[in-house]
Coordinates of C-alpha atoms in Angstrom, one line a residue:
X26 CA 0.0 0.0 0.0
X27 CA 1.3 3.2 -1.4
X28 CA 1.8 6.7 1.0
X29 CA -1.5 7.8 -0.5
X30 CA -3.6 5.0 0.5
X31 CA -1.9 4.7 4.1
X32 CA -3.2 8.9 4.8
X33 CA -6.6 8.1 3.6
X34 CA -7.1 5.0 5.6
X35 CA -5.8 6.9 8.8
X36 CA -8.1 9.5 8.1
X37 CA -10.9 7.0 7.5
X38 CA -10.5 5.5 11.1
X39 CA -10.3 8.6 13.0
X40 CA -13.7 9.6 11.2
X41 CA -15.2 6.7 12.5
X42 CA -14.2 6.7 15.5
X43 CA -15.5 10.1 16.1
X44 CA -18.6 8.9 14.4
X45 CA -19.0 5.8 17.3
X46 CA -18.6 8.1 20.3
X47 CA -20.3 11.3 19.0
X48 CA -23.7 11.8 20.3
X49 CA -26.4 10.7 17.9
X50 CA -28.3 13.6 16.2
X51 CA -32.3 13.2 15.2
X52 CA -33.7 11.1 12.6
X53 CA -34.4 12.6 9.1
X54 CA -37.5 12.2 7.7
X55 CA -35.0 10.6 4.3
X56 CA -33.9 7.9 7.1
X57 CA -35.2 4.6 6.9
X58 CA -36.1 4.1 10.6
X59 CA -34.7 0.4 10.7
X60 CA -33.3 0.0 14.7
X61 CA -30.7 -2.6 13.9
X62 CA -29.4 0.0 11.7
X63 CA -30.1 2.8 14.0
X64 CA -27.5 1.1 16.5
X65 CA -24.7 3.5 17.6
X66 CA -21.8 1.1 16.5
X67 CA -23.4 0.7 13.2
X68 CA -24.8 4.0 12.2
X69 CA -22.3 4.8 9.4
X70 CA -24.1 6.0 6.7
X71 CA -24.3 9.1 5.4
X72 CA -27.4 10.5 7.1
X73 CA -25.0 12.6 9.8
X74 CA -24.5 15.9 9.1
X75 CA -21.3 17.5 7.8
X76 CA -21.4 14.9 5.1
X77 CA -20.4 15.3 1.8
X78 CA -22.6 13.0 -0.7
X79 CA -26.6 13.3 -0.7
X80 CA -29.0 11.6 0.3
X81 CA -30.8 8.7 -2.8
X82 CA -34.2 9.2 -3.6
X83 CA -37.2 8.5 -1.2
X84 CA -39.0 5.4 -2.5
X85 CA -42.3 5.0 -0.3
X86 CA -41.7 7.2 2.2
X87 CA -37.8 5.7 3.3
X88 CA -34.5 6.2 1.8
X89 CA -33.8 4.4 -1.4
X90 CA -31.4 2.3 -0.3
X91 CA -29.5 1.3 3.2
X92 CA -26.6 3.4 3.8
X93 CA -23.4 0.7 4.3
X94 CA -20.6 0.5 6.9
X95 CA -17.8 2.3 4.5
X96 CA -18.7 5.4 2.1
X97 CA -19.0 3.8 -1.6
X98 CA -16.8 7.1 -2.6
X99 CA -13.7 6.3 -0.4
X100 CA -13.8 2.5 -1.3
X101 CA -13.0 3.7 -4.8
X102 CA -9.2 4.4 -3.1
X103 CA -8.8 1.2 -2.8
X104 CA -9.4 -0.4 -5.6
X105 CA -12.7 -2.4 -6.8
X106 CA -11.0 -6.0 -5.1
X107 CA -10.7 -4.7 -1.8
X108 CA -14.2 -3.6 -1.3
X109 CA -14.9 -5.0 2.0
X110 CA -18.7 -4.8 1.9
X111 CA -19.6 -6.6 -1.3
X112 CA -21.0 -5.1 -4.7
X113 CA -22.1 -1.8 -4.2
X114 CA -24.9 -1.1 -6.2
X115 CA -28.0 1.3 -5.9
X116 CA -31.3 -0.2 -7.0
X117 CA -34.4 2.5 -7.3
X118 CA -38.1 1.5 -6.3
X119 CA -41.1 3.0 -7.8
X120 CA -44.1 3.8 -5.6
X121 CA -46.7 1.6 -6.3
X122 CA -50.0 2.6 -5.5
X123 CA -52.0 0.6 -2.6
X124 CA -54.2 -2.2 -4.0
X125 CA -57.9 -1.9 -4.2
X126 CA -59.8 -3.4 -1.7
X127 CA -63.0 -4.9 -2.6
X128 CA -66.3 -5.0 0.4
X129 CA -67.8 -8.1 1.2
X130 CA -71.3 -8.8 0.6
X131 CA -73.2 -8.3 3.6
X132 CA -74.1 -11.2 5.8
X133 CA -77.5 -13.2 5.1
X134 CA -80.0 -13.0 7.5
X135 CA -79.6 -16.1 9.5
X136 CA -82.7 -18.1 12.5
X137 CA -81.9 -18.3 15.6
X138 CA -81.8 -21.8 15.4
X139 CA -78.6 -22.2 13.8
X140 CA -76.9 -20.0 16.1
X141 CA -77.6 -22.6 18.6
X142 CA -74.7 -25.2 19.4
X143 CA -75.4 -28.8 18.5
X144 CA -73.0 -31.2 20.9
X145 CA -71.1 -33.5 19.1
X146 CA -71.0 -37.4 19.7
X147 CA -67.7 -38.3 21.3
X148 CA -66.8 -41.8 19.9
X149 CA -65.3 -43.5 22.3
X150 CA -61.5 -43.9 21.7
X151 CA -59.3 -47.3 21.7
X152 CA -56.7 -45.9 23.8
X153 CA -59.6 -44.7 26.7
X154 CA -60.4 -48.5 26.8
X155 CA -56.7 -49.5 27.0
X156 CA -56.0 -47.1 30.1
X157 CA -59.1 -48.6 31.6
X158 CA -58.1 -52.3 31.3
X159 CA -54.6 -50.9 33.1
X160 CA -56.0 -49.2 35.5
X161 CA -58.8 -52.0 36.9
X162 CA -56.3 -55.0 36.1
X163 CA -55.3 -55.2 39.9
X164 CA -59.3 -55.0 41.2
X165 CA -61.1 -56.8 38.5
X166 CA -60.6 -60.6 37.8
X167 CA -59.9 -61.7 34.2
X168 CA -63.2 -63.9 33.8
X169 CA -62.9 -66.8 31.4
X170 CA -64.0 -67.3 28.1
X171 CA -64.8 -71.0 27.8
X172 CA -66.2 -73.4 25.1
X173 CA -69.7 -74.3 25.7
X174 CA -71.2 -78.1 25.7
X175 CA -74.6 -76.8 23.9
X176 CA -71.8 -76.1 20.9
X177 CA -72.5 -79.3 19.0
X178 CA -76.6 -79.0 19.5
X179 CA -76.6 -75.6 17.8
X180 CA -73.6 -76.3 15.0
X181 CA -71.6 -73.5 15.9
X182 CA -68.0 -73.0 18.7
X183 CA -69.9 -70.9 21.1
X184 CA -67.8 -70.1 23.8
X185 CA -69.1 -68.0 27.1
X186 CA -67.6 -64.7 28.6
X187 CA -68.9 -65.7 32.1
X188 CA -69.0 -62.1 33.4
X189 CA -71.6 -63.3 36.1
X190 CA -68.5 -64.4 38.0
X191 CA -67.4 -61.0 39.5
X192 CA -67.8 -60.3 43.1
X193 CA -70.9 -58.7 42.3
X194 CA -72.4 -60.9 39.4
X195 CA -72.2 -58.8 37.2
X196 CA -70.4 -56.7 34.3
X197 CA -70.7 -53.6 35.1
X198 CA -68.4 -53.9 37.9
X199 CA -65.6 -52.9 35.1
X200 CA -67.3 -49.6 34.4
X201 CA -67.8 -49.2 38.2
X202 CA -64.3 -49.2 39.1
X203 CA -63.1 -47.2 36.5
X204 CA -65.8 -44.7 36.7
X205 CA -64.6 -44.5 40.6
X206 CA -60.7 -44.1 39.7
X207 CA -61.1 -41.4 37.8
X208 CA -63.1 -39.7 40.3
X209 CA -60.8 -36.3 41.6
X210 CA -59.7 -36.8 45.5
X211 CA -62.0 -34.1 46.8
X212 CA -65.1 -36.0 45.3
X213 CA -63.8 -39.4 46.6
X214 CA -63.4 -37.6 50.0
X215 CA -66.4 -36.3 50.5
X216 CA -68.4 -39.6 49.0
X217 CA -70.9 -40.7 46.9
X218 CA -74.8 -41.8 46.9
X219 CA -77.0 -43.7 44.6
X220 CA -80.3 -44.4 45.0
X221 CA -81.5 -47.6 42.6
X222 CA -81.5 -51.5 43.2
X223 CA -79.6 -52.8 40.4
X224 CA -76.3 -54.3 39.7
X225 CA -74.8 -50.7 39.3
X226 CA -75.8 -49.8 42.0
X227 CA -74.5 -52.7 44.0
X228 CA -70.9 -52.3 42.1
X229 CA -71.0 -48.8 43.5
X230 CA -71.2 -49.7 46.5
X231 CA -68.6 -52.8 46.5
X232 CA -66.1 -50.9 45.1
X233 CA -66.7 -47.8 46.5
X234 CA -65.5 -49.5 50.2
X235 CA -62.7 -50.7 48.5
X236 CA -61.2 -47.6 47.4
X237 CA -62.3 -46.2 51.2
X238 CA -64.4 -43.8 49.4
X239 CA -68.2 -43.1 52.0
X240 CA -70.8 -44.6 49.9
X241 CA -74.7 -43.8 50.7
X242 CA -77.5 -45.8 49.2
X243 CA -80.9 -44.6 49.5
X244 CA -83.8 -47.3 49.0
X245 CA -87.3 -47.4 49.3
X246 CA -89.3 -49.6 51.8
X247 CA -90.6 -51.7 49.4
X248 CA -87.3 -53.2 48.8
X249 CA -86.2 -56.7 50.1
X250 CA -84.6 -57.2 52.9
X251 CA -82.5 -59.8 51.1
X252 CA -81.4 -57.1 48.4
X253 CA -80.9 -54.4 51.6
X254 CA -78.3 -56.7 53.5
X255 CA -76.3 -57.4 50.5
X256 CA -75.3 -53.5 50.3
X257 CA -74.7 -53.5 54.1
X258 CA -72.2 -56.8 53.7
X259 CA -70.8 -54.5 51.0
X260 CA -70.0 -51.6 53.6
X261 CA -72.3 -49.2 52.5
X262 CA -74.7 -46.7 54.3
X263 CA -77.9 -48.3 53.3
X264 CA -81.3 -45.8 54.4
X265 CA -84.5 -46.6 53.3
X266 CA -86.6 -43.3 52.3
X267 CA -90.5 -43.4 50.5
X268 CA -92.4 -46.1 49.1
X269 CA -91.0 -45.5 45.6
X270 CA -87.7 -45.4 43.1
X271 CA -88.7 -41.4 42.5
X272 CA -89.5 -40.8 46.3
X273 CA -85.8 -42.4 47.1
X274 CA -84.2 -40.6 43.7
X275 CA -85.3 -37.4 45.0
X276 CA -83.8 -37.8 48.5
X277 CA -80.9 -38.7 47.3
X278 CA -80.3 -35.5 45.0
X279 CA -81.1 -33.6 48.1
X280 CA -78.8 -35.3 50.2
X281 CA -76.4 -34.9 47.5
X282 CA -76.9 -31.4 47.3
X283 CA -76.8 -30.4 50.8
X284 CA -74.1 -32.2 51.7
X285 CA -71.5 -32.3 48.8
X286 CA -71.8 -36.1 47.5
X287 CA -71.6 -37.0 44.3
X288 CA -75.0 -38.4 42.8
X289 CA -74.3 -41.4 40.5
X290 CA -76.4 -43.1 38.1
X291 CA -76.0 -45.4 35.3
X292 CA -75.0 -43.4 32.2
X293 CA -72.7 -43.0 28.8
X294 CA -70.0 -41.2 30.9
X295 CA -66.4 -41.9 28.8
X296 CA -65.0 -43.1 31.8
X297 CA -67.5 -46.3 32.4
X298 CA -68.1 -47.0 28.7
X299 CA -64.3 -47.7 28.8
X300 CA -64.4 -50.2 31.1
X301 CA -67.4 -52.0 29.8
X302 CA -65.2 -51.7 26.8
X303 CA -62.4 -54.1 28.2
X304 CA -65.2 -56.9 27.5
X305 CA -64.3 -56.6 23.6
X306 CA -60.3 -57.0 24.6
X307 CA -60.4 -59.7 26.3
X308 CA -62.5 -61.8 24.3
X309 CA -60.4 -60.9 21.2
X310 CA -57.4 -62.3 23.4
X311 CA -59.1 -65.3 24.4
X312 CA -60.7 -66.6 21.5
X313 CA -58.4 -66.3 18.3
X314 CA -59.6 -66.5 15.0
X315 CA -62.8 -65.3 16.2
X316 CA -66.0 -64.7 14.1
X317 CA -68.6 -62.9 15.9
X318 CA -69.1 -61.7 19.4
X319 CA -72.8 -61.9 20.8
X320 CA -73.6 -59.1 23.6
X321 CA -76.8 -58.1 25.1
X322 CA -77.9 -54.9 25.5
X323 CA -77.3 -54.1 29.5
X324 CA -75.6 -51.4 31.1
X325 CA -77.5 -48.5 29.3
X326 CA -76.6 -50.3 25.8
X327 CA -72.9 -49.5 27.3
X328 CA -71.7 -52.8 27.6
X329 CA -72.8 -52.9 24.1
X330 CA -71.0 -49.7 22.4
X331 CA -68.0 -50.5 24.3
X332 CA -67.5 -54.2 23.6
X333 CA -67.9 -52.9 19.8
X334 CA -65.6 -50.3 19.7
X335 CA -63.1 -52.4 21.1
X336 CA -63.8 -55.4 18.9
X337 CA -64.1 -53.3 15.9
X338 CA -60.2 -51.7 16.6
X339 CA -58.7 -55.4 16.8
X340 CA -60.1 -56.3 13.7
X341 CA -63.3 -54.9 11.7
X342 CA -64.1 -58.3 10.1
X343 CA -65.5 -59.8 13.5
X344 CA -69.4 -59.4 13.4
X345 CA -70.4 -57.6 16.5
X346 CA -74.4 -58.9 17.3
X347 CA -76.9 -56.8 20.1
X348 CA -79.6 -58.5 21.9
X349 CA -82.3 -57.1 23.6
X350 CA -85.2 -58.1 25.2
X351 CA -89.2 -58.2 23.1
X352 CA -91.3 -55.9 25.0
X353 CA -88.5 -53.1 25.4
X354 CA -86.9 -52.8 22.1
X355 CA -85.3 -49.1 22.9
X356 CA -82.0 -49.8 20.6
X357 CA -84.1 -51.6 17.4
X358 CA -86.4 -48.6 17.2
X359 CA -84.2 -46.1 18.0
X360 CA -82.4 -47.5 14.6
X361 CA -85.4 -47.5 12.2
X362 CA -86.1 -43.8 13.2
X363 CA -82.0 -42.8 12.6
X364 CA -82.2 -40.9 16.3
X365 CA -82.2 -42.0 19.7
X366 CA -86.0 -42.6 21.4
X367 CA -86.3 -41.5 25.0
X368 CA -89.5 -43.3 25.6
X369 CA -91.9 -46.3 23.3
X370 CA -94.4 -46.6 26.0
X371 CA -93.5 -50.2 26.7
X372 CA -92.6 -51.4 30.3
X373 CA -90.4 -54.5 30.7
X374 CA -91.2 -57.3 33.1
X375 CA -90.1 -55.5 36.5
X376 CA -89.1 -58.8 38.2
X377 CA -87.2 -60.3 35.2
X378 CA -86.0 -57.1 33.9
X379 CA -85.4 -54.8 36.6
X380 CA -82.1 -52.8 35.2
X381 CA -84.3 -52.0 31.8
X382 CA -86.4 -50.0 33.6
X383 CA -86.8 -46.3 33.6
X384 CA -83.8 -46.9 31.2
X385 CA -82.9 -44.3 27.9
X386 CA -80.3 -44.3 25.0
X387 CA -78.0 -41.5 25.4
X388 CA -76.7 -40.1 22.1
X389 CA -73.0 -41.2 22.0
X390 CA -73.9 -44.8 22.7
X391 CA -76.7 -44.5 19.9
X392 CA -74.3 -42.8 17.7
X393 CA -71.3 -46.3 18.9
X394 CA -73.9 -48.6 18.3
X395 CA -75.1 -47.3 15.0
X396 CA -71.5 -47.2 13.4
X397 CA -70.2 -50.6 15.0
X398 CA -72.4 -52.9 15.4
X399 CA -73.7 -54.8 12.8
X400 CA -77.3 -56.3 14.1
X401 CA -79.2 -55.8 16.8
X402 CA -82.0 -58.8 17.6
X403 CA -85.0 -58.8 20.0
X404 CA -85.7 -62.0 22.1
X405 CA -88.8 -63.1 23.5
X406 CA -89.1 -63.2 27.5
X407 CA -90.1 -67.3 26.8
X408 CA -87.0 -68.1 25.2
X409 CA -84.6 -66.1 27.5
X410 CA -86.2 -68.4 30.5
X411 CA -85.7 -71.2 28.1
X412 CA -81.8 -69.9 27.8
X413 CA -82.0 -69.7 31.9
X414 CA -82.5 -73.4 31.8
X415 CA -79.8 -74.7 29.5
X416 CA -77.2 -72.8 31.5
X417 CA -78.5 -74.6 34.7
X418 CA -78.3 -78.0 32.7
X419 CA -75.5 -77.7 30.3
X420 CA -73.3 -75.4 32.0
X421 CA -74.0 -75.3 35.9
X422 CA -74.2 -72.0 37.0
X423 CA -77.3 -69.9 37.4
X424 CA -77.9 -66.6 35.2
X425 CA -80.4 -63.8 35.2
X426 CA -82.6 -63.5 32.1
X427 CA -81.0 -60.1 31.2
X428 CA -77.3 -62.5 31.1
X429 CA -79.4 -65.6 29.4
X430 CA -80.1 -63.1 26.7
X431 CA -77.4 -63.8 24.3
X432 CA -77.6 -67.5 24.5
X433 CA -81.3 -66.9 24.0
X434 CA -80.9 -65.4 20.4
X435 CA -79.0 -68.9 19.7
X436 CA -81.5 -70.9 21.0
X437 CA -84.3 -69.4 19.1
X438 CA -83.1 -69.9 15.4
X439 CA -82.6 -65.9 14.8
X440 CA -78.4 -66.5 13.9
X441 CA -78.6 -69.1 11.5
X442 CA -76.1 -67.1 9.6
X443 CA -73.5 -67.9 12.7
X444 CA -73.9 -71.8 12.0
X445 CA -69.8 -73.7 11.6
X446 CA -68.6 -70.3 13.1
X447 CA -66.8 -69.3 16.2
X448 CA -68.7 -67.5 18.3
X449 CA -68.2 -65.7 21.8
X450 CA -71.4 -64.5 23.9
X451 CA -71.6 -62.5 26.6
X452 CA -73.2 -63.4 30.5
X453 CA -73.7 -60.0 32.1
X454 CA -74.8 -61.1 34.8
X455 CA -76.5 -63.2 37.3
X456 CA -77.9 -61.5 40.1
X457 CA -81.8 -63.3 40.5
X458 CA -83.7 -64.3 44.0
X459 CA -83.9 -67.5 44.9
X460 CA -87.6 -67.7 44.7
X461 CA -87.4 -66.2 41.4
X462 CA -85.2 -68.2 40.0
X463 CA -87.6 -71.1 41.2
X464 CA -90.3 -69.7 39.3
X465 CA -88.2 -68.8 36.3
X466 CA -87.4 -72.5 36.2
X467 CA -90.4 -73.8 36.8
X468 CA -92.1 -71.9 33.6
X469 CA -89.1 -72.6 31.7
X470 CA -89.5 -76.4 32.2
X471 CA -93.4 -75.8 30.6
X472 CA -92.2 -73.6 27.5
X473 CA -89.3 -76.6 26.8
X474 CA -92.4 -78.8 27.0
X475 CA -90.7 -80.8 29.8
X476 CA -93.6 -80.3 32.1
X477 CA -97.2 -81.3 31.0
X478 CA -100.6 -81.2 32.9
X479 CA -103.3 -83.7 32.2
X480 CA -106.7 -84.4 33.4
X481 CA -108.9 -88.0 32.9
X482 CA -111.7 -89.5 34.3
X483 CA -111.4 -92.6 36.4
X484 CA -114.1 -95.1 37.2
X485 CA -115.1 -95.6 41.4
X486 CA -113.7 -99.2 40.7
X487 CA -110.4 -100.3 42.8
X488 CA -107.4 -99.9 41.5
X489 CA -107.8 -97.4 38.5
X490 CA -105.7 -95.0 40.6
X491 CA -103.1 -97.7 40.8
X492 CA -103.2 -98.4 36.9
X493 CA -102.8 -95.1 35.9
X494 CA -99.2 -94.8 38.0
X495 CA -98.2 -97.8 36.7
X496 CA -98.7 -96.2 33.1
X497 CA -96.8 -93.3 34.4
X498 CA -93.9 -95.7 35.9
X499 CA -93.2 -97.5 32.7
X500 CA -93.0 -94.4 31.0
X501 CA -90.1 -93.2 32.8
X502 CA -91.7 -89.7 34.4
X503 CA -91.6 -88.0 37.4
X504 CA -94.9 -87.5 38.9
X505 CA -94.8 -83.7 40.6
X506 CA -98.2 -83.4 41.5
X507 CA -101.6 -84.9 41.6
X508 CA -105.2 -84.1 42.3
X509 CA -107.9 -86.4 42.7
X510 CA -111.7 -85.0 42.6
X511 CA -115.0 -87.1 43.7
X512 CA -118.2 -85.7 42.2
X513 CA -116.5 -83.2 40.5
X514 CA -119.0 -83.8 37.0
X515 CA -122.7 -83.8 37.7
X516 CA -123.3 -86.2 34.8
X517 CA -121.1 -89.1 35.8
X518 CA -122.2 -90.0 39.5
X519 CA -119.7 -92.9 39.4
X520 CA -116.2 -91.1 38.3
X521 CA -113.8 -89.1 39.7
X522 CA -111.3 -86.4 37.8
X523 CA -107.6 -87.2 37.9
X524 CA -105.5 -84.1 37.4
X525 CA -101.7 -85.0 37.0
X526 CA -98.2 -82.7 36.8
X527 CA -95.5 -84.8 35.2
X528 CA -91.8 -84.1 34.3
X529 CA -90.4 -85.6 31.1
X530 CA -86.2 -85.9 30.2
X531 CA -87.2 -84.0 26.7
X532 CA -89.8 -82.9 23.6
X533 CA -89.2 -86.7 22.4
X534 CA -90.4 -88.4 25.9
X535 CA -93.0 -85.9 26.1
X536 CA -94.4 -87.2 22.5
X537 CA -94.2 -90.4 23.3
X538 CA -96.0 -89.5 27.0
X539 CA -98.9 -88.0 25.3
X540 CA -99.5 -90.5 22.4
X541 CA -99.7 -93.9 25.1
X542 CA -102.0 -91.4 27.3
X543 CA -104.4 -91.1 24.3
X544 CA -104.6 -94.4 23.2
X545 CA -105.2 -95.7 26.8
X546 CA -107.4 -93.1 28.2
X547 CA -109.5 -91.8 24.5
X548 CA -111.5 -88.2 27.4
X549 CA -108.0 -87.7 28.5
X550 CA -107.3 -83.7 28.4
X551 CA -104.2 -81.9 28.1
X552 CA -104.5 -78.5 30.1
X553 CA -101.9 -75.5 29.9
X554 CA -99.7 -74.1 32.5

């Protein structure tokens, strides 16, 4: 570097260094007001005063171009391969005018109506029903699946979720405990309350002393006292209140109210459609290569919207089947009319159906069950007693007729599309009276045509009685009852009327019962039951 070039350099630097420690004058209205430009150490350019070139031409309202770290002018000293800031070049900007900004139409006048929010179905959600069967895995037993002995009468693998096996007898003891877990601690501090007899109710209150959570159940006084000291063996505060469910329902919201419980009633919360859910999981783990899974419609249809969505996640191929009973088909008709029904004016049998009633169909179970499952099927009250029966027989174990249900659609001849097919059915649940049962099985035995009533006339001559049990003896029945009347027919002085109950092994031995009857006594009368 030449003399020259070494006094303009020095000159440079002490320029700028007076620039850095000089105070900063005011911004010109030719500035571009840019602040990591306007820092001290980098303000440069030549907007200070005392300079010596001019300012570029304002392009929208700023200057036309940044002003660098060296003066362009000065950089032409040193030669065009020692500029240290790159190409310096000036590019000029034309104002362009803003562009033209078009209205929108004004808005359409719009009812009321659609202002209103609609609520969305939640679908239930594979990975709610996967926490749920983690979370209750330490306080619900696995039930098993097993392979019936009525398979090879029906032409089909039927094998039997026996979910009647819980502590409580019955499935919804999965929902329960969820449903409880997920509870926050202030609510399981202060308690809960329910106020129905049914198995939900009686999970709740199981389950409820297991997890030390206070647990009051309300009933009214025309409830057994059978039904009352179960919930007391559970550990429950059990007070009766009014002579009916409404009189106790309405207590209990009170109570509820006053003293910070939670009321609890059988619904389509997420948290106990879950854990009806793990149903469906198991089954598919159970039974491989399964082709359809047979559920009735209990829990609020939740054992049936969960089981489905579960199934239908493992694999979509599996037929998923709904059962529920004749006289309170809630689900079929709430499918034929595309929208849930609250109410079809038809009332269950209390006794044999008491968790049906006062029941509805929520809209996300509606909206599960419409999307997943693939038939729904009514059964008659006759063949779920029927279904009752076989289990007692075939299987050993006694079931309610809400748990007989799916077995009952077998029975009946409605799944003849099932037949050489591997089928799973689910047993809710088996909570029943004893006297009830006895009269459940008792009817059941008439329907099967196991039981038969007769009546015949018998002469006044000895030993007619005697000839008419001998008939019976070689016949192979069982006698249950018998009834012999003197003068009982004002036309025949001389005869007496011999009604008879007999037990036969099956349809065939009952046939055969019937035609030796006929031949050997032509006035004999066959009565129904």
């Amino acid at each position: 570097m030449n003399f020259a070039a070494q006094l303009f350099y020095s000159s440079y630097l002490s320029e700028r260094l007076e620039r850095l420690y000089s105070p900063r004058p005011a911004i010109k209205d030719t500035e571009e007001n840019d602040p990591f430009w306007q820092r001290e150490e980098l303000r440069l350019g030549p907007g200070q005063p005392g300079s010596s070139y001019k300012c570029c031409p304002v392009s929208n309202g700023t200057a036309g171009r940044r002003p660098t770290l060296i003066e362009p002018e000065r950089l032409k000293d040193f030669g065009e391969e020692e500029l240290l800031n790159g190409d310096v070049k000036v590019y000029e900007t034309k104002v362009v005018g803003f562009p033209e900004i078009t209205l929108m139409d004004p808005p359409k006048t719009r009812r009321v109506s659609e202002f209103r929010a609609v609520p969305k179905p939640q679908y239930l959600r594979f990975e709610d029903i996967s926490a749920a069967a983690f979370r209750i895995q330490t306080g619900i037993q696995k039930t098993p699946c097993t392979y019936s002995r009525l398979s090879k009468q029906y032409g089909m693998e039927i094998y039997l979720k026996k979910e009647h096996l819980h502590y409580t007898g019955s499935v919804k003891e999965r929902g329960v405990l969820y449903m409880l877990s997920s509870l926050t601690q202030e609510q399981q501090r202060k308690g809960v309350i329910v106020a129905t007899d049914c198995n939900f109710s009686m999970a709740i209150a199981h389950h409820a002393v297991e997890l030390k959570i206070p647990v009051f159940v309300i009933m009214p006084s025309c409830c057994s006292s059978p039904r009352l000291r179960i919930y007391r063996d559970y550990g429950a505060m059990v007070i009766s209140y009014g002579s009916t469910g409404h009189d106790s329902q309405n207590h209990a919201r009170h109570l509820a109210k006053e003293n910070g419980y939670l009321f609890l009633e059988e619904d389509e919360s997420a948290a106990y459609l879950a854990g009806l859910g793990t149903v469906g999981m198991e089954i598919y783990e159970q039974v491989p290569k399964l082709d359809a899974v047979v559920v009735p419609a209990a829990g609020q249809y939740g054992l049936l919207a969960g089981t489905a969505a579960a199934i239908k996640h493992l694999n979509s191929r599996i037929l998923v089947i709904g059962i529920e009973p004749e006289g309170f088909p809630l689900l079929l008709q709430s499918l034929k009319t595309d929208s849930p029904i609250k109410d079809i004016h038809s009332v269950p049998n209390k006794k044999l159906y008491g968790d049906l009633m006062e029941r509805s169909l929520g809209v996300n179970t509606f909206q599960l069950a419409k999307k997943l499952v693939d038939r729904v099927i009514s059964v008659s009250e006759e063949d779920s007693l029927v279904a009752m029966l076989r289990f007692q027989e075939f299987e050993r174990s006694t079931v309610d007729t809400e748990g007989a249900m799916g077995l009952a659609a077998i029975l009946a001849g409605q799944l003849p599309e099932l037949r050489g097919k591997k089928v799973a059915v689910v047993v809710s649940s088996a909570n029943m009276e004893l006297e009830l049962v006895r009269q459940c099985v008792e009817r059941a035995l008439v329907l099967d045509d196991r039981v038969s009533k007769f009546a015949v006339q018998l002469g006044e001559w000895p030993g007619d009685m005697a000839k008419l049990l001998d008939v019976l003896s070689r016949e192979d029945v069982r006698l249950l009852d018998v009834c012999h009347r003197r003068q009982s027919d004002k036309s025949n002085l001389f005869s007496a009327k011999v009604e008879c109950v007999v037990e036969t092994r099956d349809k065939t031995q009952s046939a055969q019962l019937r035609k030796t009857l006929s031949e050997r006594y032509p006035s004999i009368c066959w009565l129904d039951r």
